[in-house]
Coordinates of C-alpha atoms in Angstrom, one line a residue:
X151 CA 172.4 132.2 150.8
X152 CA 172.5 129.3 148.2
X153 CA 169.6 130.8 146.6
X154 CA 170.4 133.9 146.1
X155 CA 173.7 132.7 144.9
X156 CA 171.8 130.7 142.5
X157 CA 169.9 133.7 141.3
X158 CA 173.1 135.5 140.6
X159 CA 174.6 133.3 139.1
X160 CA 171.6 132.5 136.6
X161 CA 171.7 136.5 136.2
X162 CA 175.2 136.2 135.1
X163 CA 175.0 133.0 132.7
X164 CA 171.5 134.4 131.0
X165 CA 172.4 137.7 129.8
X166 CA 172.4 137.3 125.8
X167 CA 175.5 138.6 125.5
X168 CA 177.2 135.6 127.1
X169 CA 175.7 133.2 124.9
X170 CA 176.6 135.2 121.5
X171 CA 180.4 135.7 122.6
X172 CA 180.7 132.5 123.4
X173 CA 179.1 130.9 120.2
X174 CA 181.3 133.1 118.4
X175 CA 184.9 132.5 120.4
X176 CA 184.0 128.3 120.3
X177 CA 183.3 128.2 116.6
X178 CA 186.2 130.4 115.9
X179 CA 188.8 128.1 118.2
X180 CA 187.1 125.0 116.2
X181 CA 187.7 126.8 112.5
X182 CA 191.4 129.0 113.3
X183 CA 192.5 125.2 114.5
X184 CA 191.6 123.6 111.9
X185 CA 192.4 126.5 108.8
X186 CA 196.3 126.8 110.6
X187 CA 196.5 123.2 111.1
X188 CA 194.9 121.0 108.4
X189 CA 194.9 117.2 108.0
X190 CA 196.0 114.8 109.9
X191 CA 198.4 115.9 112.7
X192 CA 199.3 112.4 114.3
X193 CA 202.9 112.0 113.3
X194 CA 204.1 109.3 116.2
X195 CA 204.8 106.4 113.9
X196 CA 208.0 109.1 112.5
X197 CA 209.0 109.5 116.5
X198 CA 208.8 105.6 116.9
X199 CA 212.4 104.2 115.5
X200 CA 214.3 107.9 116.9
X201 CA 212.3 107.3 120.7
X202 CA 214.1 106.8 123.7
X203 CA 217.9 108.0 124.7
X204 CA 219.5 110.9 122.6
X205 CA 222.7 108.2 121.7
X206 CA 225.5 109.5 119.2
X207 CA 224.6 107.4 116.9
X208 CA 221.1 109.3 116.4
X209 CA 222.5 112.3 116.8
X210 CA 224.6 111.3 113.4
X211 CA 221.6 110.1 111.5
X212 CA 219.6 113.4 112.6
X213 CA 222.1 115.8 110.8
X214 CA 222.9 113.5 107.9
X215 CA 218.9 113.5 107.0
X216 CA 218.5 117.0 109.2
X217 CA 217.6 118.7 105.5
X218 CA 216.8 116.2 103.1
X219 CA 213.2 115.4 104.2
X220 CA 211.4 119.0 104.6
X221 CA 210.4 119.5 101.3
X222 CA 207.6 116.8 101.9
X223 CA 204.6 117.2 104.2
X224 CA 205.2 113.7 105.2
X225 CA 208.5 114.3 106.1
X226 CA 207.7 117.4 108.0
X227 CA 206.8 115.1 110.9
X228 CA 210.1 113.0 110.5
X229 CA 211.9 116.8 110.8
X230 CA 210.0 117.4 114.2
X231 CA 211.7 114.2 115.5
X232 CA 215.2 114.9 114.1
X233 CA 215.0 118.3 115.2
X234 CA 214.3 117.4 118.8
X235 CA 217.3 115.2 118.7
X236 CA 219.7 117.5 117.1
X237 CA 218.5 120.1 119.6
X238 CA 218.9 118.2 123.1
X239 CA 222.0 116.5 121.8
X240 CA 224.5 116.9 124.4
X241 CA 226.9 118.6 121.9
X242 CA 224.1 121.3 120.7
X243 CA 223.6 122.3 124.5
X244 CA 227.2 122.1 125.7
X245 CA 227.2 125.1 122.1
X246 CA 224.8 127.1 123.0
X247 CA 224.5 129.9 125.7
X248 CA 221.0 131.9 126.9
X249 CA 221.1 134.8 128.8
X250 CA 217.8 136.5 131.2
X251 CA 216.5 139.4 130.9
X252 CA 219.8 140.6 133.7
X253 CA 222.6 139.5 131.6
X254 CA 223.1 136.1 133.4
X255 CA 223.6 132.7 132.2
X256 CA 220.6 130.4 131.9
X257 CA 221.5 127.0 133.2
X258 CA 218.9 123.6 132.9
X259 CA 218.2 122.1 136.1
X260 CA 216.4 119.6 134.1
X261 CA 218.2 117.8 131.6
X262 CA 216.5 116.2 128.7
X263 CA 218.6 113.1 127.7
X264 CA 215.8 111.2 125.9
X265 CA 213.1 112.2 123.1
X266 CA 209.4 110.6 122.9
X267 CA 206.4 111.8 121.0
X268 CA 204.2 114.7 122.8
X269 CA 203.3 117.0 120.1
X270 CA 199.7 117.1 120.9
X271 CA 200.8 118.5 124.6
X272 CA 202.5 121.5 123.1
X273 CA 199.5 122.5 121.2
X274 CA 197.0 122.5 124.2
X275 CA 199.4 124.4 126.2
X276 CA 199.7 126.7 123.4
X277 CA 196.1 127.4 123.0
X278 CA 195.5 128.6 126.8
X279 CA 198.7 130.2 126.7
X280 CA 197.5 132.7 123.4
X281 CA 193.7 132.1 123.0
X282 CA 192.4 131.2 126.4
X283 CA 194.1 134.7 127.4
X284 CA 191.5 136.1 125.0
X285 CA 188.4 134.2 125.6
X286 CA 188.8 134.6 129.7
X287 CA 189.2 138.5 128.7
X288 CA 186.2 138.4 127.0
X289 CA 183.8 136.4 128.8
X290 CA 185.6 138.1 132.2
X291 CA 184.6 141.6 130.9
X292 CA 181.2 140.9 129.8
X293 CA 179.9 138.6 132.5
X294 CA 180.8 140.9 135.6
X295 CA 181.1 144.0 134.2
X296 CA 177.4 144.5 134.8
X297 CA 177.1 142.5 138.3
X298 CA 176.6 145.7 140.2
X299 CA 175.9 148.7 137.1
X300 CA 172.9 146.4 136.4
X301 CA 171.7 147.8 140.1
X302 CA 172.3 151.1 139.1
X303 CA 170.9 151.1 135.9
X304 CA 167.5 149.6 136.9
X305 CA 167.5 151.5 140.3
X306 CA 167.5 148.5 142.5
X307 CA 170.4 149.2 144.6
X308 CA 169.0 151.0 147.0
X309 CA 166.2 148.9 147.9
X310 CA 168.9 146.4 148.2
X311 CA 171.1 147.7 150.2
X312 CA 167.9 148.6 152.7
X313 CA 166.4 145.1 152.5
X314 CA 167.3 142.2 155.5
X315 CA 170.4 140.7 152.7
X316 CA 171.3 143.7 151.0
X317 CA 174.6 144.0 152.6
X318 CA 177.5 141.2 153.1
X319 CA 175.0 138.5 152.1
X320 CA 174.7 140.3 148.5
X321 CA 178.0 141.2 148.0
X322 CA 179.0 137.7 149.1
X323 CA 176.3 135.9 146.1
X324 CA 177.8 138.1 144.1
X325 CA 181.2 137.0 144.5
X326 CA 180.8 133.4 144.9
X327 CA 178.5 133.4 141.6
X328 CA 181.3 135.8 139.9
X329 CA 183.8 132.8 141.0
X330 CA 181.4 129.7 139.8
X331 CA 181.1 131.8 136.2
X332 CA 184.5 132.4 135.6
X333 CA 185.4 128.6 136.8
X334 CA 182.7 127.3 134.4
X335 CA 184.3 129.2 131.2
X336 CA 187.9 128.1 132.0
X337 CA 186.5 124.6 132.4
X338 CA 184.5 124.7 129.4
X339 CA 187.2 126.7 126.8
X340 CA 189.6 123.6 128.1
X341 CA 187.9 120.6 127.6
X342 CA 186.5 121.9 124.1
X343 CA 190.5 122.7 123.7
X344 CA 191.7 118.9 124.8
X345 CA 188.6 117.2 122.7
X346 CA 189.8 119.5 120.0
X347 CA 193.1 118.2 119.8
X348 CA 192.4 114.6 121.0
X349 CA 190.0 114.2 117.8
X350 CA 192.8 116.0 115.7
X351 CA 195.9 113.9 116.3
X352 CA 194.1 110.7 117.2
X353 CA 195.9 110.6 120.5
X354 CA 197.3 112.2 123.8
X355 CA 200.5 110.5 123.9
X356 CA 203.3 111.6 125.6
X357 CA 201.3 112.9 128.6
X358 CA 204.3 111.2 130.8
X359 CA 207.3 113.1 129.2
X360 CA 209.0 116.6 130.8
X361 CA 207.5 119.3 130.3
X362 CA 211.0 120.5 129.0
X363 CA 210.6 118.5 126.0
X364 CA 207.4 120.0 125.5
X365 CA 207.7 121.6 122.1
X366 CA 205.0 124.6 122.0
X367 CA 204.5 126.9 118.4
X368 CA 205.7 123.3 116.9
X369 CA 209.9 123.8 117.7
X370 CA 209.9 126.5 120.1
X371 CA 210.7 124.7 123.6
X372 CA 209.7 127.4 126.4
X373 CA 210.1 125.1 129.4
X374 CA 214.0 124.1 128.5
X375 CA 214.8 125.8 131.3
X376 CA 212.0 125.5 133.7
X377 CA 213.0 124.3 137.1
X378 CA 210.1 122.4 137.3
X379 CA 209.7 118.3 137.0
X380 CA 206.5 118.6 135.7
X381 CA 205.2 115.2 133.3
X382 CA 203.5 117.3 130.3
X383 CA 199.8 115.9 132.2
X384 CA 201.0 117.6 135.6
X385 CA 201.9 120.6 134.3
X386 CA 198.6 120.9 132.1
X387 CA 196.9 120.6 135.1
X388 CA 199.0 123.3 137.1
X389 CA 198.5 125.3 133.8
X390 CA 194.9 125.3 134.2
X391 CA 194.6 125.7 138.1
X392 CA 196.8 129.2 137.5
X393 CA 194.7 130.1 134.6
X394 CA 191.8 129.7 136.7
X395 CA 193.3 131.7 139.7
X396 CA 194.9 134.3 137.5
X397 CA 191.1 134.9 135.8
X398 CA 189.8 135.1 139.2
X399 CA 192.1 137.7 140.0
X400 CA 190.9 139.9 137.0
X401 CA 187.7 139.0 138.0
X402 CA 188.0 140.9 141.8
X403 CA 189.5 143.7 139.4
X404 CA 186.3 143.7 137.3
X405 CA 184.0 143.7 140.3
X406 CA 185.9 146.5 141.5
X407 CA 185.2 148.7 138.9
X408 CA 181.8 147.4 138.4
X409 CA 180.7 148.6 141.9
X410 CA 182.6 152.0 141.2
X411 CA 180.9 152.6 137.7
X412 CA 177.9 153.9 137.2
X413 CA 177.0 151.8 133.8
X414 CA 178.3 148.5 132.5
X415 CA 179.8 150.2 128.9
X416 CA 182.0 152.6 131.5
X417 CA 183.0 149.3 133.5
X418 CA 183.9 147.0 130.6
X419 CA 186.1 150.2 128.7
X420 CA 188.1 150.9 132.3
X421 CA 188.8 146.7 132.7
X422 CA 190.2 147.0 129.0
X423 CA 192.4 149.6 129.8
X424 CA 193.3 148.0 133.0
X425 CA 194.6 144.8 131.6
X426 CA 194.4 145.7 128.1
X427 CA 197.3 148.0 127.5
X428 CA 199.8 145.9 129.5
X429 CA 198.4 142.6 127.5
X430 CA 198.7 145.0 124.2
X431 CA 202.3 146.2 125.2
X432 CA 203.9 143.1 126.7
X433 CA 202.2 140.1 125.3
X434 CA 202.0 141.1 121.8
X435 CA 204.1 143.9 120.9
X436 CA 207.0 142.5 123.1
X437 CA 207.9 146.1 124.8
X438 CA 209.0 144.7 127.6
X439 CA 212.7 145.8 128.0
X440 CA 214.6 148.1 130.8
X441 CA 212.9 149.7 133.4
X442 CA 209.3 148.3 132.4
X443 CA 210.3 145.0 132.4
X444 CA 208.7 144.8 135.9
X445 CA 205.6 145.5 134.8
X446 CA 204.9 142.8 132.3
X447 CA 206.9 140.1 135.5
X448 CA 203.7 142.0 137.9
X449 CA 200.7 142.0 135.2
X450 CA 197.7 140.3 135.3
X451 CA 197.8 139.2 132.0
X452 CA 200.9 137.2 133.0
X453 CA 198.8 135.1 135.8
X454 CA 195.9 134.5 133.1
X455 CA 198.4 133.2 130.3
X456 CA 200.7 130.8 133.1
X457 CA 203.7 130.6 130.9
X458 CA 206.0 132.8 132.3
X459 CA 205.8 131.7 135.7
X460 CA 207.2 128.6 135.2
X461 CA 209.9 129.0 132.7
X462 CA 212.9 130.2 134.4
X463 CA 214.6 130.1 137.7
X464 CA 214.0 133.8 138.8
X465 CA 214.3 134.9 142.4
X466 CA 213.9 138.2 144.2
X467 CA 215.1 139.7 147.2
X468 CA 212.3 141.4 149.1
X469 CA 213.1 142.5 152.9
X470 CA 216.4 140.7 153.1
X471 CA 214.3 137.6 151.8
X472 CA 214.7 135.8 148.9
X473 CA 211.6 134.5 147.2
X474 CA 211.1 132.8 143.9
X475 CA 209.4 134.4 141.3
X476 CA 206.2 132.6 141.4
X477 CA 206.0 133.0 144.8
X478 CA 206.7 136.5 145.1
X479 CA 204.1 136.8 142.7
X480 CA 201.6 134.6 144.2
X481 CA 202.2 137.1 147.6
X482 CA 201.3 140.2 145.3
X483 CA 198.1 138.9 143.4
X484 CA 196.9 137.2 146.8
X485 CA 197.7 141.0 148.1
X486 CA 195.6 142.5 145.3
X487 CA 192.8 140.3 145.2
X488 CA 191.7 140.6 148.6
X489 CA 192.3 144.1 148.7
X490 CA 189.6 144.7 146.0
X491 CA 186.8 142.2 147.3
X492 CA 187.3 144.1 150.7
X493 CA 186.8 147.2 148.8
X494 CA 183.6 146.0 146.6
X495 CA 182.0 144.9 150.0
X496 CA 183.0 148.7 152.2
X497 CA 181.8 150.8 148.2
X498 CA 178.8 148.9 148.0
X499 CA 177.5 149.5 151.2
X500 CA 178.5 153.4 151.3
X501 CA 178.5 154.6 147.7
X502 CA 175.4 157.3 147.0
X503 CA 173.4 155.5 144.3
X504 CA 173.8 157.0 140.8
X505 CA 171.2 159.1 139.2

């Protein structure tokens, strides 16, 4: 069994196309970093005098200089510091009032009372949030799209499924390899992602803070109201261990298909529809309002890009039970997932070979 899970998986990790997408998604992380975020990006000497607890007396300085110091690039990472401090102050959130998406008021049940520098934390959590999306997409669709056609195509699936492992034992190399390749790529996109940004600002610091403090798209704070008391490390980690379980849901999805279709060009165009309309619609053309709200909350996308699990106290009743979002959501993945390996093991063995 370990070597035939070995074969697959050198199957999978060979095929030409692998190594060119990749290339070609690496080099372009290095350069898009690099062209939207030149020269140095370290800017924690400007958080060192403001660090520590939000007092009045900062609070006063940070709106008295709030506008005087943008004009310069230097001064850009002074702003970042006073902006943080103007906008945790306990006057700015006792001001201002969020609503969900049902009309009810957002409340933190996670205070931030005290600022410290963790700009380089927003911008890996950024990058798997936008980009990883894409590259697991990508190398998702073209590594396993072709994990079963490939049979088809070169006529070797019936002599497989006649031969003393050419049943569960296939299937099952299959699977396990499928799961190895998409845990390697979501390894390897994040730790070129946090040598990336550990040679750009010089520095991981503020791995210790809340991840409510956490500053992602440089001011835009998407955990304020995250019930979670995640340090910006922990949640990194939890970050990656969804993304990793929300690509191997796709994955069951691409197997799916791949065992259904009858070439791997017809597999990869039904996963893109799949989970490329709702990513399209949802993710970057924002239609997610009224009555198809619930399908961006219950899309695969969502599990791949992690954010929106973890940003807002949302609960559900199901049954006369109430569940938290995330778990509610945990519950219907888990559901889907092994509902289509169950199904890629009972097509496999059954379905007429194609001609």
């Amino acid at each position: 069994m370990i070597r035939l899970t070995q074969f697959e998986f050198y199957k999978i990790i060979t095929r030409k196309s692998i190594g060119i997408a990749l290339s070609i998604l690496i080099v372009f992380l290095v350069v898009y970093s690099f062209w939207r975020h030149p020269g140095i990006m370290d800017g924690s000497a400007f958080y060192k005098p403001y660090e520590g607890p939000i007092t009045t007396e900062k609070v006063k300085v940070a709106h008295n200089q709030y506008d005087s110091i943008w004009d310069s690039t230097k001064g850009r990472y002074q702003y970042g510091a006073l902006y943080d401090i103007v906008f945790f102050s306990p006057e700015a959130i006792k001001n201002s009032t969020r609503y969900d998406d049902h009309g009810n008021i957002m409340e933190r049940t996670v205070n931030v009372s005290e600022i410290y520098y963790n700009k380089p934390w927003g911008y890996l959590l950024e990058y798997i949030d936008q980009f990883g999306v894409v590259f697991m997409m990508i190398m998702i669709l073209l590594g396993l799209a072709p994990v079963f056609t490939e049979e088809y195509v070169l006529g070797t699936a019936s002599l497989l499924r006649s031969s003393k492992r050419g049943k569960s034992k296939l299937v099952s190399a299959k699977c396990i390899a499928s799961i190895l390749y998409v845990v390697m790529c979501a390894v390897l996109f994040t730790g070129v992602n946090l040598v990336l940004y550990w040679l750009r600002f010089g520095n991981l610091a503020g791995a210790d803070t809340s991840i409510q403090s956490v500053g992602m798209y440089v001011y835009s704070f998407d955990y304020e109201f995250s019930p979670y008391t995640f340090t910006a490390f922990q949640y990194y980690l939890v970050q990656l261990f969804t993304h990793i379980a929300g690509s191997l849901v796709f994955a069951s999805i691409v197997l799916l298909v791949s065992v259904l279709s009858s070439t791997s060009f017809i597999a990869i165009i039904t996963n893109t529809v799949i989970v490329g309309l709702p990513y399209l619609a949802f993710d970057v053309l924002n239609l997610n309002s009224g009555s198809l709200n619930w399908v961006e909350k219950f899309s695969i996308s969502t599990m791949i890009r992690v954010t929106g699990l973890y940003q807002t106290p949302i609960n559900y009743s199901l049954f006369g039970l109430n569940m938290s979002y995330l778990t509610l959501y945990i519950v219907v993945m888990a559901f889907i997932t092994v509902t289509t390996i169950l199904a890629t093991y009972r097509i496999f063995h059954s379905r007429e070979v194609f001609s």
